[in-house]
Amino acid sequence: MDAFDVIKTPIISEKTMKLIEEENKIVFYVERKATKEDVKKAMKELFEVEAKSVNTEITPKGLKKAYITLKEEFDASEVAANLGIY
């Protein structure tokens, strides 16, 4: 699966901003068929960061959210700044 197909769009809200600042997590809508390993590979390819863990959930609207915790040597606020959301 192509990295651009896996990661759809970042989620921007007060909650996700708090996750970026306090827990080094960033949240994206992802392709519904994408696995956690697909999300990790896409993050590495697109943003040159490594994910420590990925948690996913399906929203009531049928969209898939991925909560991506980055390894300590990477900063979620830098990824957010590169995306223009921070």
mmCIF file of N, CA and C in Angstrom:
data_model
loop_
_atom_site.group_PDB
_atom_site.id
_atom_site.type_symbol
_atom_site.label_atom_id
_atom_site.label_comp_id
_atom_site.label_asym_id
_atom_site.label_seq_id
_atom_site.Cartn_x
_atom_site.Cartn_y
_atom_site.Cartn_z
ATOM 1 N N MET A 1 0.844 -1.179 0.000
ATOM 2 C CA MET A 1 0.000 0.000 0.000
ATOM 3 C C MET A 1 0.896 1.250 0.000
ATOM 4 N N ASP A 2 0.588 2.207 -0.849
ATOM 5 C CA ASP A 2 1.364 3.436 -0.979
ATOM 6 C C ASP A 2 1.174 4.322 0.244
ATOM 7 N N ALA A 3 2.239 4.996 0.682
ATOM 8 C CA ALA A 3 2.194 5.843 1.880
ATOM 9 C C ALA A 3 1.165 6.964 1.744
ATOM 10 N N PHE A 4 1.018 7.497 0.539
ATOM 11 C CA PHE A 4 0.057 8.578 0.330
ATOM 12 C C PHE A 4 -1.383 8.078 0.388
ATOM 13 N N ASP A 5 -1.576 6.791 0.136
ATOM 14 C CA ASP A 5 -2.904 6.200 0.261
ATOM 15 C C ASP A 5 -3.233 5.865 1.714
ATOM 16 N N VAL A 6 -2.217 5.568 2.506
ATOM 17 C CA VAL A 6 -2.436 5.166 3.900
ATOM 18 C C VAL A 6 -2.846 6.367 4.754
ATOM 19 N N ILE A 7 -2.052 7.416 4.741
ATOM 20 C CA ILE A 7 -2.304 8.587 5.585
ATOM 21 C C ILE A 7 -3.156 9.571 4.796
ATOM 22 N N LYS A 8 -4.340 9.855 5.326
ATOM 23 C CA LYS A 8 -5.270 10.742 4.622
ATOM 24 C C LYS A 8 -5.074 12.201 5.029
ATOM 25 N N THR A 9 -5.379 12.525 6.304
ATOM 26 C CA THR A 9 -5.327 13.914 6.749
ATOM 27 C C THR A 9 -5.097 13.975 8.253
ATOM 28 N N PRO A 10 -4.390 15.000 8.726
ATOM 29 C CA PRO A 10 -4.221 15.137 10.175
ATOM 30 C C PRO A 10 -5.524 15.612 10.816
ATOM 31 N N ILE A 11 -5.694 15.263 12.073
ATOM 32 C CA ILE A 11 -6.865 15.706 12.828
ATOM 33 C C ILE A 11 -6.427 16.841 13.734
ATOM 34 N N ILE A 12 -7.115 17.971 13.607
ATOM 35 C CA ILE A 12 -6.745 19.165 14.357
ATOM 36 C C ILE A 12 -7.885 19.524 15.305
ATOM 37 N N SER A 13 -7.606 19.423 16.602
ATOM 38 C CA SER A 13 -8.576 19.813 17.625
ATOM 39 C C SER A 13 -7.801 20.153 18.894
ATOM 40 N N GLU A 14 -8.507 20.624 19.901
ATOM 41 C CA GLU A 14 -7.836 20.923 21.163
ATOM 42 C C GLU A 14 -7.239 19.656 21.767
ATOM 43 N N LYS A 15 -7.973 18.563 21.666
ATOM 44 C CA LYS A 15 -7.495 17.297 22.221
ATOM 45 C C LYS A 15 -6.217 16.832 21.521
ATOM 46 N N THR A 16 -6.190 16.912 20.199
ATOM 47 C CA THR A 16 -5.002 16.443 19.485
ATOM 48 C C THR A 16 -3.808 17.370 19.725
ATOM 49 N N MET A 17 -4.054 18.658 19.909
ATOM 50 C CA MET A 17 -2.956 19.574 20.221
ATOM 51 C C MET A 17 -2.353 19.228 21.581
ATOM 52 N N LYS A 18 -3.208 18.865 22.531
ATOM 53 C CA LYS A 18 -2.731 18.467 23.853
ATOM 54 C C LYS A 18 -1.913 17.175 23.750
ATOM 55 N N LEU A 19 -2.357 16.236 22.909
ATOM 56 C CA LEU A 19 -1.610 14.992 22.715
ATOM 57 C C LEU A 19 -0.237 15.259 22.102
ATOM 58 N N ILE A 20 -0.174 16.200 21.174
ATOM 59 C CA ILE A 20 1.104 16.556 20.541
ATOM 60 C C ILE A 20 2.066 17.100 21.596
ATOM 61 N N GLU A 21 1.583 18.020 22.413
ATOM 62 C CA GLU A 21 2.438 18.683 23.401
ATOM 63 C C GLU A 21 2.844 17.773 24.552
ATOM 64 N N GLU A 22 1.891 17.014 25.094
ATOM 65 C CA GLU A 22 2.140 16.294 26.331
ATOM 66 C C GLU A 22 2.562 14.839 26.152
ATOM 67 N N GLU A 23 2.100 14.172 25.094
ATOM 68 C CA GLU A 23 2.354 12.746 24.963
ATOM 69 C C GLU A 23 3.155 12.372 23.719
ATOM 70 N N ASN A 24 3.586 13.352 22.943
ATOM 71 C CA ASN A 24 4.357 13.122 21.716
ATOM 72 C C ASN A 24 3.587 12.224 20.735
ATOM 73 N N LYS A 25 2.275 12.455 20.652
ATOM 74 C CA LYS A 25 1.403 11.706 19.744
ATOM 75 C C LYS A 25 0.862 12.635 18.681
ATOM 76 N N ILE A 26 0.619 12.077 17.521
ATOM 77 C CA ILE A 26 -0.032 12.820 16.446
ATOM 78 C C ILE A 26 -1.155 11.937 15.900
ATOM 79 N N VAL A 27 -2.248 12.571 15.482
ATOM 80 C CA VAL A 27 -3.441 11.824 15.109
ATOM 81 C C VAL A 27 -3.788 12.113 13.651
ATOM 82 N N PHE A 28 -4.046 11.040 12.895
ATOM 83 C CA PHE A 28 -4.403 11.140 11.484
ATOM 84 C C PHE A 28 -5.632 10.299 11.193
ATOM 85 N N TYR A 29 -6.388 10.719 10.178
ATOM 86 C CA TYR A 29 -7.331 9.812 9.557
ATOM 87 C C TYR A 29 -6.513 8.981 8.588
ATOM 88 N N VAL A 30 -6.752 7.682 8.575
ATOM 89 C CA VAL A 30 -6.000 6.784 7.703
ATOM 90 C C VAL A 30 -6.971 5.937 6.890
ATOM 91 N N GLU A 31 -6.424 5.277 5.888
ATOM 92 C CA GLU A 31 -7.209 4.361 5.056
ATOM 93 C C GLU A 31 -7.778 3.253 5.933
ATOM 94 N N ARG A 32 -9.028 2.947 5.747
ATOM 95 C CA ARG A 32 -9.705 1.979 6.607
ATOM 96 C C ARG A 32 -9.063 0.590 6.531
ATOM 97 N N LYS A 33 -8.524 0.226 5.390
ATOM 98 C CA LYS A 33 -7.918 -1.097 5.227
ATOM 99 C C LYS A 33 -6.454 -1.152 5.682
ATOM 100 N N ALA A 34 -5.888 -0.016 6.053
ATOM 101 C CA ALA A 34 -4.478 0.032 6.444
ATOM 102 C C ALA A 34 -4.271 -0.630 7.802
ATOM 103 N N THR A 35 -3.184 -1.391 7.915
ATOM 104 C CA THR A 35 -2.824 -2.008 9.181
ATOM 105 C C THR A 35 -1.934 -1.056 9.982
ATOM 106 N N LYS A 36 -1.679 -1.412 11.222
ATOM 107 C CA LYS A 36 -0.790 -0.592 12.049
ATOM 108 C C LYS A 36 0.615 -0.543 11.462
ATOM 109 N N GLU A 37 1.066 -1.658 10.901
ATOM 110 C CA GLU A 37 2.388 -1.691 10.257
ATOM 111 C C GLU A 37 2.422 -0.782 9.026
ATOM 112 N N ASP A 38 1.330 -0.733 8.270
ATOM 113 C CA ASP A 38 1.242 0.176 7.120
ATOM 114 C C ASP A 38 1.380 1.624 7.579
ATOM 115 N N VAL A 39 0.743 1.962 8.690
ATOM 116 C CA VAL A 39 0.796 3.330 9.218
ATOM 117 C C VAL A 39 2.218 3.666 9.655
ATOM 118 N N LYS A 40 2.890 2.730 10.327
ATOM 119 C CA LYS A 40 4.276 2.967 10.756
ATOM 120 C C LYS A 40 5.190 3.202 9.557
ATOM 121 N N LYS A 41 5.047 2.372 8.529
ATOM 122 C CA LYS A 41 5.870 2.520 7.325
ATOM 123 C C LYS A 41 5.597 3.846 6.624
ATOM 124 N N ALA A 42 4.330 4.249 6.560
ATOM 125 C CA ALA A 42 3.964 5.512 5.914
ATOM 126 C C ALA A 42 4.534 6.701 6.676
ATOM 127 N N MET A 43 4.508 6.658 8.007
ATOM 128 C CA MET A 43 5.083 7.750 8.802
ATOM 129 C C MET A 43 6.581 7.869 8.540
ATOM 130 N N LYS A 44 7.252 6.740 8.466
ATOM 131 C CA LYS A 44 8.693 6.759 8.209
ATOM 132 C C LYS A 44 8.990 7.310 6.821
ATOM 133 N N GLU A 45 8.200 6.904 5.841
ATOM 134 C CA GLU A 45 8.434 7.339 4.464
ATOM 135 C C GLU A 45 8.077 8.814 4.247
ATOM 136 N N LEU A 46 6.943 9.246 4.781
ATOM 137 C CA LEU A 46 6.473 10.605 4.523
ATOM 138 C C LEU A 46 7.132 11.665 5.406
ATOM 139 N N PHE A 47 7.317 11.346 6.696
ATOM 140 C CA PHE A 47 7.771 12.355 7.653
ATOM 141 C C PHE A 47 9.141 12.074 8.240
ATOM 142 N N GLU A 48 9.750 10.938 7.871
ATOM 143 C CA GLU A 48 11.077 10.557 8.347
ATOM 144 C C GLU A 48 11.138 10.500 9.870
ATOM 145 N N VAL A 49 10.092 9.953 10.478
ATOM 146 C CA VAL A 49 10.045 9.722 11.917
ATOM 147 C C VAL A 49 9.640 8.266 12.153
ATOM 148 N N GLU A 50 10.022 7.738 13.310
ATOM 149 C CA GLU A 50 9.672 6.361 13.636
ATOM 150 C C GLU A 50 8.601 6.337 14.714
ATOM 151 N N ALA A 51 7.623 5.506 14.505
ATOM 152 C CA ALA A 51 6.527 5.369 15.453
ATOM 153 C C ALA A 51 6.875 4.315 16.495
ATOM 154 N N LYS A 52 6.623 4.649 17.744
ATOM 155 C CA LYS A 52 6.806 3.690 18.832
ATOM 156 C C LYS A 52 5.607 2.754 18.904
ATOM 157 N N SER A 53 4.407 3.334 18.778
ATOM 158 C CA SER A 53 3.191 2.525 18.780
ATOM 159 C C SER A 53 2.106 3.221 17.975
ATOM 160 N N VAL A 54 1.152 2.432 17.522
ATOM 161 C CA VAL A 54 0.014 2.946 16.763
ATOM 162 C C VAL A 54 -1.254 2.327 17.350
ATOM 163 N N ASN A 55 -2.194 3.167 17.727
ATOM 164 C CA ASN A 55 -3.505 2.707 18.172
ATOM 165 C C ASN A 55 -4.526 3.226 17.170
ATOM 166 N N THR A 56 -5.460 2.375 16.791
ATOM 167 C CA THR A 56 -6.456 2.777 15.804
ATOM 168 C C THR A 56 -7.853 2.602 16.370
ATOM 169 N N GLU A 57 -8.777 3.359 15.786
ATOM 170 C CA GLU A 57 -10.191 3.212 16.126
ATOM 171 C C GLU A 57 -11.023 3.580 14.911
ATOM 172 N N ILE A 58 -12.193 3.001 14.832
ATOM 173 C CA ILE A 58 -13.146 3.335 13.781
ATOM 174 C C ILE A 58 -14.171 4.272 14.398
ATOM 175 N N THR A 59 -14.352 5.437 13.795
ATOM 176 C CA THR A 59 -15.308 6.410 14.314
ATOM 177 C C THR A 59 -16.731 5.990 13.949
ATOM 178 N N PRO A 60 -17.734 6.579 14.609
ATOM 179 C CA PRO A 60 -19.125 6.271 14.243
ATOM 180 C C PRO A 60 -19.459 6.615 12.787
ATOM 181 N N LYS A 61 -18.711 7.526 12.189
ATOM 182 C CA LYS A 61 -18.932 7.886 10.786
ATOM 183 C C LYS A 61 -18.256 6.905 9.828
ATOM 184 N N GLY A 62 -17.549 5.920 10.366
ATOM 185 C CA GLY A 62 -16.903 4.915 9.520
ATOM 186 C C GLY A 62 -15.489 5.266 9.104
ATOM 187 N N LEU A 63 -14.915 6.317 9.668
ATOM 188 C CA LEU A 63 -13.537 6.693 9.358
ATOM 189 C C LEU A 63 -12.595 6.034 10.356
ATOM 190 N N LYS A 64 -11.367 5.801 9.936
ATOM 191 C CA LYS A 64 -10.383 5.177 10.816
ATOM 192 C C LYS A 64 -9.391 6.227 11.285
ATOM 193 N N LYS A 65 -9.226 6.339 12.617
ATOM 194 C CA LYS A 65 -8.269 7.251 13.222
ATOM 195 C C LYS A 65 -7.073 6.459 13.700
ATOM 196 N N ALA A 66 -5.887 7.034 13.550
ATOM 197 C CA ALA A 66 -4.673 6.414 14.075
ATOM 198 C C ALA A 66 -4.007 7.389 15.038
ATOM 199 N N TYR A 67 -3.805 6.940 16.259
ATOM 200 C CA TYR A 67 -3.062 7.696 17.272
ATOM 201 C C TYR A 67 -1.640 7.151 17.243
ATOM 202 N N ILE A 68 -0.704 7.978 16.790
ATOM 203 C CA ILE A 68 0.663 7.524 16.554
ATOM 204 C C ILE A 68 1.586 8.144 17.598
ATOM 205 N N THR A 69 2.154 7.294 18.443
ATOM 206 C CA THR A 69 3.126 7.739 19.433
ATOM 207 C C THR A 69 4.505 7.624 18.806
ATOM 208 N N LEU A 70 5.233 8.732 18.804
ATOM 209 C CA LEU A 70 6.563 8.737 18.209
ATOM 210 C C LEU A 70 7.613 8.328 19.229
ATOM 211 N N LYS A 71 8.721 7.782 18.742
ATOM 212 C CA LYS A 71 9.832 7.444 19.620
ATOM 213 C C LYS A 71 10.393 8.730 20.221
ATOM 214 N N GLU A 72 11.088 8.589 21.367
ATOM 215 C CA GLU A 72 11.559 9.751 22.127
ATOM 216 C C GLU A 72 12.469 10.678 21.332
ATOM 217 N N GLU A 73 13.247 10.117 20.403
ATOM 218 C CA GLU A 73 14.184 10.963 19.653
ATOM 219 C C GLU A 73 13.513 11.814 18.572
ATOM 220 N N PHE A 74 12.212 11.601 18.362
ATOM 221 C CA PHE A 74 11.459 12.383 17.384
ATOM 222 C C PHE A 74 10.427 13.238 18.103
ATOM 223 N N ASP A 75 10.064 14.365 17.493
ATOM 224 C CA ASP A 75 9.162 15.316 18.133
ATOM 225 C C ASP A 75 7.893 15.482 17.296
ATOM 226 N N ALA A 76 6.754 15.209 17.900
ATOM 227 C CA ALA A 76 5.473 15.326 17.198
ATOM 228 C C ALA A 76 5.181 16.773 16.832
ATOM 229 N N SER A 77 5.662 17.718 17.634
ATOM 230 C CA SER A 77 5.401 19.128 17.320
ATOM 231 C C SER A 77 6.145 19.552 16.045
ATOM 232 N N GLU A 78 7.281 18.937 15.752
ATOM 233 C CA GLU A 78 7.983 19.239 14.501
ATOM 234 C C GLU A 78 7.201 18.720 13.298
ATOM 235 N N VAL A 79 6.640 17.524 13.429
ATOM 236 C CA VAL A 79 5.814 16.970 12.355
ATOM 237 C C VAL A 79 4.602 17.867 12.136
ATOM 238 N N ALA A 80 3.971 18.283 13.232
ATOM 239 C CA ALA A 80 2.802 19.159 13.148
ATOM 240 C C ALA A 80 3.179 20.502 12.520
ATOM 241 N N ALA A 81 4.329 21.029 12.870
ATOM 242 C CA ALA A 81 4.778 22.303 12.291
ATOM 243 C C ALA A 81 5.033 22.160 10.794
ATOM 244 N N ASN A 82 5.612 21.046 10.374
ATOM 245 C CA ASN A 82 5.832 20.800 8.950
ATOM 246 C C ASN A 82 4.522 20.700 8.184
ATOM 247 N N LEU A 83 3.482 20.209 8.854
ATOM 248 C CA LEU A 83 2.160 20.114 8.237
ATOM 249 C C LEU A 83 1.410 21.442 8.285
ATOM 250 N N GLY A 84 1.915 22.399 9.051
ATOM 251 C CA GLY A 84 1.270 23.702 9.165
ATOM 252 C C GLY A 84 0.110 23.736 10.135
ATOM 253 N N ILE A 85 0.079 22.810 11.095
ATOM 254 C CA ILE A 85 -1.040 22.790 12.036
ATOM 255 C C ILE A 85 -0.637 23.196 13.448
ATOM 256 N N TYR A 86 0.634 23.540 13.648
ATOM 257 C CA TYR A 86 1.094 23.819 15.007
ATOM 258 C C TYR A 86 1.846 25.110 15.049
#
